[in-house]
PDB file of N, CA, C and O in Angstrom:
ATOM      1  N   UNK A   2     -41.776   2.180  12.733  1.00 69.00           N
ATOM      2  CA  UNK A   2     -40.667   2.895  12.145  1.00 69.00           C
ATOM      3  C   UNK A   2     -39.471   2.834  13.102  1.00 69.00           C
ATOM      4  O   UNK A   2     -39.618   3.016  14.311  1.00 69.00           O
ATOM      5  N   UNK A   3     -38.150   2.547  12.473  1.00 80.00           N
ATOM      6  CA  UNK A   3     -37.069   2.508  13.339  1.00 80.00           C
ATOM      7  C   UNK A   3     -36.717   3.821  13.885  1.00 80.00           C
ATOM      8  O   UNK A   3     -36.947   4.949  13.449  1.00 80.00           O
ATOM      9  N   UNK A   4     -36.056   3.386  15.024  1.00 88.00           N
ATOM     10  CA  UNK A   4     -35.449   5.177  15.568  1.00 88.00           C
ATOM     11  C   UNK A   4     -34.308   5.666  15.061  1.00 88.00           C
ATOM     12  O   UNK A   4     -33.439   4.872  14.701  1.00 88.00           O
ATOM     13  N   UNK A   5     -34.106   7.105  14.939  1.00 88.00           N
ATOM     14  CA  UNK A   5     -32.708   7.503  14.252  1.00 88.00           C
ATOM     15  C   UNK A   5     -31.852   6.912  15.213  1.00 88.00           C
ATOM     16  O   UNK A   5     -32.361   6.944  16.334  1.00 88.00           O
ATOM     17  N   UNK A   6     -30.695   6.366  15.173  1.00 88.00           N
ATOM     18  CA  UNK A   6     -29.690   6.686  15.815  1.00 88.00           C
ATOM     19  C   UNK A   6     -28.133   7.113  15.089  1.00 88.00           C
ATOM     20  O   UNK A   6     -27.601   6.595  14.108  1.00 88.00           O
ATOM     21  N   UNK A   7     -27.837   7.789  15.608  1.00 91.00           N
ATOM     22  CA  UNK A   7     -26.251   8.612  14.751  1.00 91.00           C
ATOM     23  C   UNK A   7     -24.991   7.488  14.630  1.00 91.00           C
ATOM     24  O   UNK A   7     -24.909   6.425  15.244  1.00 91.00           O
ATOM     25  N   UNK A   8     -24.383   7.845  14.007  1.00 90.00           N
ATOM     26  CA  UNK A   8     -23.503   6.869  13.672  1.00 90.00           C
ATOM     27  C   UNK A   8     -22.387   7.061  14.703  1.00 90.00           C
ATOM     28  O   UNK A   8     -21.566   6.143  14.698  1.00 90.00           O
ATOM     29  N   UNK A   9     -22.174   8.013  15.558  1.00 92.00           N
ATOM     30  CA  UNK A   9     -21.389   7.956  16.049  1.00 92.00           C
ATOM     31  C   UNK A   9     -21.365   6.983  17.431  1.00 92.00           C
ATOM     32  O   UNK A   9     -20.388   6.669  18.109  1.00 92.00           O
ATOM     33  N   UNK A  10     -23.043   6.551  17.640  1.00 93.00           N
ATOM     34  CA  UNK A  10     -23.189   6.471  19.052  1.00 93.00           C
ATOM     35  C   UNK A  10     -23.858   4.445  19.113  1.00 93.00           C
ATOM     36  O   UNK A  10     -24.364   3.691  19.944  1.00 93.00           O
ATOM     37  N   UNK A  11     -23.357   4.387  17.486  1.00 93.00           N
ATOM     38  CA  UNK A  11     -23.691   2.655  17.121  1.00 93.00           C
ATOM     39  C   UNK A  11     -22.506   2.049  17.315  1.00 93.00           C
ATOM     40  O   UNK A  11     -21.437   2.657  17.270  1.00 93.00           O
ATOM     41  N   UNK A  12     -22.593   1.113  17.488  1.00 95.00           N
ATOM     42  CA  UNK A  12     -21.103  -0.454  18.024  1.00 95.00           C
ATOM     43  C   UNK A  12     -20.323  -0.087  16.632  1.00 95.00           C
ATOM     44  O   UNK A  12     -20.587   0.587  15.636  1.00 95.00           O
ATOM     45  N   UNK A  13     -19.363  -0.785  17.028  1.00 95.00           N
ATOM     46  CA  UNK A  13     -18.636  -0.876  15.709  1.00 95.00           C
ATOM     47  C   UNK A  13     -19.229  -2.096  15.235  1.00 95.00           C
ATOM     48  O   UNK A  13     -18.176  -2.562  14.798  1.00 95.00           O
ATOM     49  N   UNK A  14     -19.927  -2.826  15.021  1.00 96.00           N
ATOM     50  CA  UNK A  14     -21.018  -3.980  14.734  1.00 96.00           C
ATOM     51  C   UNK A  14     -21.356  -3.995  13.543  1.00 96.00           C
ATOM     52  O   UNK A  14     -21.217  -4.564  12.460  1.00 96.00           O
ATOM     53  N   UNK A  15     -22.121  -2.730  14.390  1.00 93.00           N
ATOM     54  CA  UNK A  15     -23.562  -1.673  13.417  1.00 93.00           C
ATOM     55  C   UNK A  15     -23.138  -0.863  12.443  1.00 93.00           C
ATOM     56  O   UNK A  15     -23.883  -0.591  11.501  1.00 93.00           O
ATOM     57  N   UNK A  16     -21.775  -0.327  12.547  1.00 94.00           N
ATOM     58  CA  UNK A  16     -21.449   0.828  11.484  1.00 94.00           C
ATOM     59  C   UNK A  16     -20.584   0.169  10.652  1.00 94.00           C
ATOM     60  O   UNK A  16     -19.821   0.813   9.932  1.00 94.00           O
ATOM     61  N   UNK A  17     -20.606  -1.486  10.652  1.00 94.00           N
ATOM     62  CA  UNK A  17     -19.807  -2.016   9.832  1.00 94.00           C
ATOM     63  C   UNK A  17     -20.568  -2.579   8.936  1.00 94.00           C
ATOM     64  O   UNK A  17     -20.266  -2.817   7.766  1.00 94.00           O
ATOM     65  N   UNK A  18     -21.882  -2.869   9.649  1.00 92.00           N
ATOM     66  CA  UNK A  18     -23.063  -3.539   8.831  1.00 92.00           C
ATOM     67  C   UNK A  18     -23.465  -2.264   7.719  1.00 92.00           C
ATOM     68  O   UNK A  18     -23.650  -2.448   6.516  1.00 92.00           O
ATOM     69  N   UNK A  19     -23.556  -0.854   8.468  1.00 91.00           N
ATOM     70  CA  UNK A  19     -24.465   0.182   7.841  1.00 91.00           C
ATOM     71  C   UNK A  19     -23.303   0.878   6.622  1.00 91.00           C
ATOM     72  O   UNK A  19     -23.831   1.686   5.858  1.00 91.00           O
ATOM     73  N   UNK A  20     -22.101   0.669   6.449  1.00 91.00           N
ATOM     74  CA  UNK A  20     -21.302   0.992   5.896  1.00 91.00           C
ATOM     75  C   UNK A  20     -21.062   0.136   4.631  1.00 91.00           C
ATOM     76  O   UNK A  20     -20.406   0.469   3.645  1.00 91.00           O
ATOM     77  N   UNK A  21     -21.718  -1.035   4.843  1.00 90.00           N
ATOM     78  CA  UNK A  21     -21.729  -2.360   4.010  1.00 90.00           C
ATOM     79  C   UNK A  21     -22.656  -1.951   3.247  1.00 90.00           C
ATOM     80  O   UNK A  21     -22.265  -1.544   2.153  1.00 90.00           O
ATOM     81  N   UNK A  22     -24.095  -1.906   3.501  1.00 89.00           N
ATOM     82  CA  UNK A  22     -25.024  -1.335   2.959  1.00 89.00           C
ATOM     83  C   UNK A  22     -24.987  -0.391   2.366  1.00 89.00           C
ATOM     84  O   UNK A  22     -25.724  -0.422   1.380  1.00 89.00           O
ATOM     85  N   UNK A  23     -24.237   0.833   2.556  1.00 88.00           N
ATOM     86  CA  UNK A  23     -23.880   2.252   1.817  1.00 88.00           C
ATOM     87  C   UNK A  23     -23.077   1.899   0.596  1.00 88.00           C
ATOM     88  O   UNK A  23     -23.403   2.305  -0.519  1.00 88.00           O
ATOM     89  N   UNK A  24     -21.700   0.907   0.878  1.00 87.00           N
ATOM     90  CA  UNK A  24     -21.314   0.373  -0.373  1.00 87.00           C
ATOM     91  C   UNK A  24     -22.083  -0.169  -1.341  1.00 87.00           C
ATOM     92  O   UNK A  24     -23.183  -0.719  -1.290  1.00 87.00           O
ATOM     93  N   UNK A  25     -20.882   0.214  -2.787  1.00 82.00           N
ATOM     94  CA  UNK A  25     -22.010  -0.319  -3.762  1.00 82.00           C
ATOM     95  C   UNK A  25     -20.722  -0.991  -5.051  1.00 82.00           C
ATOM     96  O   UNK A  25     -19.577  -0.553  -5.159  1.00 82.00           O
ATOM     97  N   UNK A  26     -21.112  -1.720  -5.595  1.00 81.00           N
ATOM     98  CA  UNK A  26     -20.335  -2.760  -6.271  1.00 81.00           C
ATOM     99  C   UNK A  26     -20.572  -1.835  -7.902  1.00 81.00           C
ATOM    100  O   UNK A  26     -21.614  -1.587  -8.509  1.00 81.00           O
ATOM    101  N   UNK A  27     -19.108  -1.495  -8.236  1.00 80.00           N
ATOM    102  CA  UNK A  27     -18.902  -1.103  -9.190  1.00 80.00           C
ATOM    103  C   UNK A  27     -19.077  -2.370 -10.572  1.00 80.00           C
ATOM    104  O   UNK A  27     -18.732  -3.537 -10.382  1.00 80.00           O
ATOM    105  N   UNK A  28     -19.646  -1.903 -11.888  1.00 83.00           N
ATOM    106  CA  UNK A  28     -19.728  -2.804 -12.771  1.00 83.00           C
ATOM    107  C   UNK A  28     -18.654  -2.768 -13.294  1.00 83.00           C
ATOM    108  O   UNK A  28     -18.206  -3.765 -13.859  1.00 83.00           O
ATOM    109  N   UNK A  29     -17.787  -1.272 -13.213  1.00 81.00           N
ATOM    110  CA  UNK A  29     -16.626  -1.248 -14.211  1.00 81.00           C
ATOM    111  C   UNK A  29     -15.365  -1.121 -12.997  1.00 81.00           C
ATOM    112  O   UNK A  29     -15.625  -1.205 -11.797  1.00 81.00           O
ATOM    113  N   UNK A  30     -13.995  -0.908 -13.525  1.00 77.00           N
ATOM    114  CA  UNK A  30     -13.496  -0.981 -12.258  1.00 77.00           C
ATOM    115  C   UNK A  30     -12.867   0.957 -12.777  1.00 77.00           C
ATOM    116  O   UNK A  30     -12.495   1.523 -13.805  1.00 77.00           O
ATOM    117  N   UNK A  31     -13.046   1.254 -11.574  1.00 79.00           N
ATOM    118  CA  UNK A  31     -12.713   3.165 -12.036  1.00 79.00           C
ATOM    119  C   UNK A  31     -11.550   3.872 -12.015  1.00 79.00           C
ATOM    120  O   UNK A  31     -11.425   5.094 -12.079  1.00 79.00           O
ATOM    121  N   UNK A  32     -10.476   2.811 -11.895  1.00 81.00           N
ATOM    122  CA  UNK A  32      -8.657   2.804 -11.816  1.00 81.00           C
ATOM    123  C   UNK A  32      -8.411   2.227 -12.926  1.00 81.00           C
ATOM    124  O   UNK A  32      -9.003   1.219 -13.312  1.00 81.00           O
ATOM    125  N   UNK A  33      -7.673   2.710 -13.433  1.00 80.00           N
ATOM    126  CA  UNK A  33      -6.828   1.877 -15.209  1.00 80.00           C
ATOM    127  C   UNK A  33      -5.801   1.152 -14.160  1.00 80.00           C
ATOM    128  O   UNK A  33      -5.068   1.617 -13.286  1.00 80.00           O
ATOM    129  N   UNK A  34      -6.002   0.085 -14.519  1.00 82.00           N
ATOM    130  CA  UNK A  34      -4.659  -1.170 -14.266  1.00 82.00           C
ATOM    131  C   UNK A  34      -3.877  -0.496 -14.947  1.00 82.00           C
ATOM    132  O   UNK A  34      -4.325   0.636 -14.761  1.00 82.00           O
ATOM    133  N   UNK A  35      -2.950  -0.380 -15.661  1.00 82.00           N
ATOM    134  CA  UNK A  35      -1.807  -0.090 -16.407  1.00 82.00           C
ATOM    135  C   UNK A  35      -0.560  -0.537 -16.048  1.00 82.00           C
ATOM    136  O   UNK A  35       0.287  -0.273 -15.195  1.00 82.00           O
ATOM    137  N   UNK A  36      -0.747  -1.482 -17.187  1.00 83.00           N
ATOM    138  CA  UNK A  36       1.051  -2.362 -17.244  1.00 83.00           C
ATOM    139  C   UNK A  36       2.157  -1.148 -17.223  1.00 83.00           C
ATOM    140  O   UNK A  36       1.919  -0.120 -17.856  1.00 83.00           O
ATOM    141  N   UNK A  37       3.381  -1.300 -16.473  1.00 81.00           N
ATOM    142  CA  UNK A  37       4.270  -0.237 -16.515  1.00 81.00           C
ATOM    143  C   UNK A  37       5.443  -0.785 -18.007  1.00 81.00           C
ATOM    144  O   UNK A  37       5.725  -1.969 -18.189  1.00 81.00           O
ATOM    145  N   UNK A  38       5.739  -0.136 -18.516  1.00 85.00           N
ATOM    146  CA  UNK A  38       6.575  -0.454 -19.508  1.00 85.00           C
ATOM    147  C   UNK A  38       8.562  -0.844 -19.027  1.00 85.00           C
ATOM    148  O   UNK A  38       9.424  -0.101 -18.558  1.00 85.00           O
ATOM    149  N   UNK A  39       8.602  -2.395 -19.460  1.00 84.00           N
ATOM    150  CA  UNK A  39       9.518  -2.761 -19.251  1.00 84.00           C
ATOM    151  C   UNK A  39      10.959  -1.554 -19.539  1.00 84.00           C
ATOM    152  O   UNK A  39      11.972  -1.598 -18.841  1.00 84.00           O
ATOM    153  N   UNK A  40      10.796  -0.709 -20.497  1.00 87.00           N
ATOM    154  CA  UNK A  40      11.770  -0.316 -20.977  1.00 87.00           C
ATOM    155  C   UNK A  40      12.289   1.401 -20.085  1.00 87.00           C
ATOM    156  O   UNK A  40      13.342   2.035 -20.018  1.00 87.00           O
ATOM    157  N   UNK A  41      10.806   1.606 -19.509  1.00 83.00           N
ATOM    158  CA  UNK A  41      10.702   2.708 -18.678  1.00 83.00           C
ATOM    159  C   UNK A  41      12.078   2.562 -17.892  1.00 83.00           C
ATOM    160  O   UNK A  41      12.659   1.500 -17.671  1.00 83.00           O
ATOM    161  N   UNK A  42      12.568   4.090 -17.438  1.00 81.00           N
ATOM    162  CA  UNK A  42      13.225   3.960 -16.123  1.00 81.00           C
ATOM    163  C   UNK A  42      12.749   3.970 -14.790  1.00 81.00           C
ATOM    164  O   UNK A  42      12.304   5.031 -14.351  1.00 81.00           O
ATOM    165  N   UNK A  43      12.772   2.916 -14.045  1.00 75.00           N
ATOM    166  CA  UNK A  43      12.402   2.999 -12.733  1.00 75.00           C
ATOM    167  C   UNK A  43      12.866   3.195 -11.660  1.00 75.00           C
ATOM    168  O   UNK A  43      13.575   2.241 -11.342  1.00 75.00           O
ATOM    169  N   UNK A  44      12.829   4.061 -10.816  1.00 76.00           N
ATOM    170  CA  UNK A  44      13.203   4.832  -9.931  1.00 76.00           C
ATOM    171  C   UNK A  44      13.416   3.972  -8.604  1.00 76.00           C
ATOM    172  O   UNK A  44      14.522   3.842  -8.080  1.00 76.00           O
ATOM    173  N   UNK A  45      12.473   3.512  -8.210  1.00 75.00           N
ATOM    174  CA  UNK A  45      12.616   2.696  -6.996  1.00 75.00           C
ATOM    175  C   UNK A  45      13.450   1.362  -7.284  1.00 75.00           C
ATOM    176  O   UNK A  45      14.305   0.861  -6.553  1.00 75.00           O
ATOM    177  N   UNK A  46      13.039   0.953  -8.405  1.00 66.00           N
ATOM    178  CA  UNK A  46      14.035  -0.527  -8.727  1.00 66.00           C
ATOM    179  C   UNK A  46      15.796  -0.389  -8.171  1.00 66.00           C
ATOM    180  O   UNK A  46      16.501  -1.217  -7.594  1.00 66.00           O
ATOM    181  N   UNK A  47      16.225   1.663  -8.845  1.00 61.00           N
ATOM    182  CA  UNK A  47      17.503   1.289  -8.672  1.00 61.00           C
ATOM    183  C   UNK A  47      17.805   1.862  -7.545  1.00 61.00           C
ATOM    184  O   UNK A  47      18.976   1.919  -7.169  1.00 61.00           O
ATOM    185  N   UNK A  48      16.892   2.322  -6.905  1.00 58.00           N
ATOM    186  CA  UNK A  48      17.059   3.006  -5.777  1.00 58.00           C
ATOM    187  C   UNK A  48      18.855   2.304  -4.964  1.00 58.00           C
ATOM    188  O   UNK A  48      20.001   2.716  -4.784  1.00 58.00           O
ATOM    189  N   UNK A  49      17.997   1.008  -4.707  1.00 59.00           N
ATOM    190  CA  UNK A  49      19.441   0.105  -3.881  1.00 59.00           C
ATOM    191  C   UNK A  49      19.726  -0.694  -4.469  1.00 59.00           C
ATOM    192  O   UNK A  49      19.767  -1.856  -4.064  1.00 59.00           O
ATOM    193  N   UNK A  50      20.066  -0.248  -5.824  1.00 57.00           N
ATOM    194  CA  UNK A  50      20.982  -1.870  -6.513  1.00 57.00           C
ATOM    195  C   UNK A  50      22.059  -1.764  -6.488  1.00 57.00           C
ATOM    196  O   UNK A  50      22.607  -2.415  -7.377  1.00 57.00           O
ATOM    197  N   UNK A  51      23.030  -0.953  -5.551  1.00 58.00           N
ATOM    198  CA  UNK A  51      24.053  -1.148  -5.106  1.00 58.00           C
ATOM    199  C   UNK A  51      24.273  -1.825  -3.723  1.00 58.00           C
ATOM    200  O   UNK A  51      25.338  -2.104  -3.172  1.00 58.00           O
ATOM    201  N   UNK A  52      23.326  -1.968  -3.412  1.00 59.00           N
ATOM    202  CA  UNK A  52      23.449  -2.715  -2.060  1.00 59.00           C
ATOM    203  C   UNK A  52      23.461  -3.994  -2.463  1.00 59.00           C
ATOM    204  O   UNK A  52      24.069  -4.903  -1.897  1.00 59.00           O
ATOM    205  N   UNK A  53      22.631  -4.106  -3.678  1.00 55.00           N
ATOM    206  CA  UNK A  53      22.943  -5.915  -3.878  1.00 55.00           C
ATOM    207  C   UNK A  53      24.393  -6.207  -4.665  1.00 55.00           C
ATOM    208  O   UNK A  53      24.747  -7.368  -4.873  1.00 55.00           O
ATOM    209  N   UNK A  54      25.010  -5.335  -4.984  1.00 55.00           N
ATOM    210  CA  UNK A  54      26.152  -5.671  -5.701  1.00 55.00           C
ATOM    211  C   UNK A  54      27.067  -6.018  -4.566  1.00 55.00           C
ATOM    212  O   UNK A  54      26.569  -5.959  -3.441  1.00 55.00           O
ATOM    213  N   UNK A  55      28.857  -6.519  -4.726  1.00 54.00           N
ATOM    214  CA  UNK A  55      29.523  -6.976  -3.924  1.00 54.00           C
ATOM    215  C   UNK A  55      29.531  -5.925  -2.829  1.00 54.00           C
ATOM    216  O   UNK A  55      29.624  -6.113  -1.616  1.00 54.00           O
ATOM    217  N   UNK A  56      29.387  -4.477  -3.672  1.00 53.00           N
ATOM    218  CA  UNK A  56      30.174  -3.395  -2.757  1.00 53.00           C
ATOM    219  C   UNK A  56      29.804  -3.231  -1.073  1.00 53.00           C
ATOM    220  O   UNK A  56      30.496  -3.020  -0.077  1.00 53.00           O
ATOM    221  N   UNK A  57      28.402  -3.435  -1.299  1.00 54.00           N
ATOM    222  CA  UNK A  57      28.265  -3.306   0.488  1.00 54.00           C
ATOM    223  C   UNK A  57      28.815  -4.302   1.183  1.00 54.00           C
ATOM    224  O   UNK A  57      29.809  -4.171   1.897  1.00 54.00           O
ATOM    225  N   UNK A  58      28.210  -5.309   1.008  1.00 56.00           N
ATOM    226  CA  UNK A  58      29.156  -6.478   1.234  1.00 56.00           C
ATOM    227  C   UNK A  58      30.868  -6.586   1.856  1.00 56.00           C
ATOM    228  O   UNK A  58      31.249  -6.926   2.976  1.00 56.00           O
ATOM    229  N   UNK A  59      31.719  -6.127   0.574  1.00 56.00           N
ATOM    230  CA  UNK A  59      32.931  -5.589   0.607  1.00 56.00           C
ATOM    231  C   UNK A  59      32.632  -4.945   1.918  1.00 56.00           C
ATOM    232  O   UNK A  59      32.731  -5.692   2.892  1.00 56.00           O
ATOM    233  N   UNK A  60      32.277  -3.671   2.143  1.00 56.00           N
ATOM    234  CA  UNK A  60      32.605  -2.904   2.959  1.00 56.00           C
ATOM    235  C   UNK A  60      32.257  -3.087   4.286  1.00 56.00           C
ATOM    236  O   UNK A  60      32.768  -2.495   5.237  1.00 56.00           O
ATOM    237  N   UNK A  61      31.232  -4.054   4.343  1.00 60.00           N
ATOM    238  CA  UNK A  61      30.770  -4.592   5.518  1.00 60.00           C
ATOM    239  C   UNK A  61      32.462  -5.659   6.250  1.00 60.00           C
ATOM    240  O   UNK A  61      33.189  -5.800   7.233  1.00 60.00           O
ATOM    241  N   UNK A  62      32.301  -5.954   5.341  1.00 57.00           N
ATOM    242  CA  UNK A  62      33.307  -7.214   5.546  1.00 57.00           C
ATOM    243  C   UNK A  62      34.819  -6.867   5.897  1.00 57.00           C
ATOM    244  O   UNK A  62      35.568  -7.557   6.590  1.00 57.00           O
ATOM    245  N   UNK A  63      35.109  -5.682   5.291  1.00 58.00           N
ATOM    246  CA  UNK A  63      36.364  -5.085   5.851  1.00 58.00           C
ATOM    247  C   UNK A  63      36.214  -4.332   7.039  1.00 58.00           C
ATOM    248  O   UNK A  63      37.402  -4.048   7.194  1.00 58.00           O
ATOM    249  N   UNK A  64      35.756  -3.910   7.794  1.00 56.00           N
ATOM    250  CA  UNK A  64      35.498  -3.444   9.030  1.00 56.00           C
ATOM    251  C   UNK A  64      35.107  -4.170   9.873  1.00 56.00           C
ATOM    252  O   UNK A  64      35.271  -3.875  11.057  1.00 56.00           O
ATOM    253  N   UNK A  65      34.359  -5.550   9.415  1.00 54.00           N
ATOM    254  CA  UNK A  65      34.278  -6.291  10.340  1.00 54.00           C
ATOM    255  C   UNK A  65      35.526  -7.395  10.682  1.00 54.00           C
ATOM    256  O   UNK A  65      35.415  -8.180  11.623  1.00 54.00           O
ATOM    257  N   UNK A  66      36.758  -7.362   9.786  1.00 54.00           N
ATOM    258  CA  UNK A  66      37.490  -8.383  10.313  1.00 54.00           C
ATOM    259  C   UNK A  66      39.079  -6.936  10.704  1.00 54.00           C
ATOM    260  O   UNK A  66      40.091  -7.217  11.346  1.00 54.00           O
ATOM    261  N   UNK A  67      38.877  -5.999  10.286  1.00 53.00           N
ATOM    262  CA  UNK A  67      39.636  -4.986  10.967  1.00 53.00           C
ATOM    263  C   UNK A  67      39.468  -4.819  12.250  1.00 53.00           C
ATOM    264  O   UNK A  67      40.110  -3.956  12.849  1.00 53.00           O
TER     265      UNK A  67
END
């Protein structure tokens, strides 16, 4: 019979092997994918879409030749 030993006091080797073993392979997947809807408003998209417009640009550009 093997000896206990605690997980705290195994290699990182061993608790990568024994952690492998504890995993277990889902048949289904347990997160909904979910397509986001094109028409939605998205928040982060416009977060900086003024930075891509001329304006920063512009403003970069006038202070730098002032």
């Amino acid at each position: 019979m093997a000896k206990f030993i605690s997980r705290e006091k195994l290699s990182k080797k061993a608790r990568k092997e024994l952690d492998s073993q504890k995993r277990t392979v889902w048949a289904f997947s347990p997160t909904p994918k979910k397509v986001e809807s094109k028409k939605l408003y998205n928040r982060k998209k416009s977060a900086h879409a003024w930075k891509d417009d001329f304006g920063m640009s512009a403003f970069l550009l006038h202070f730098h030749l002032a």
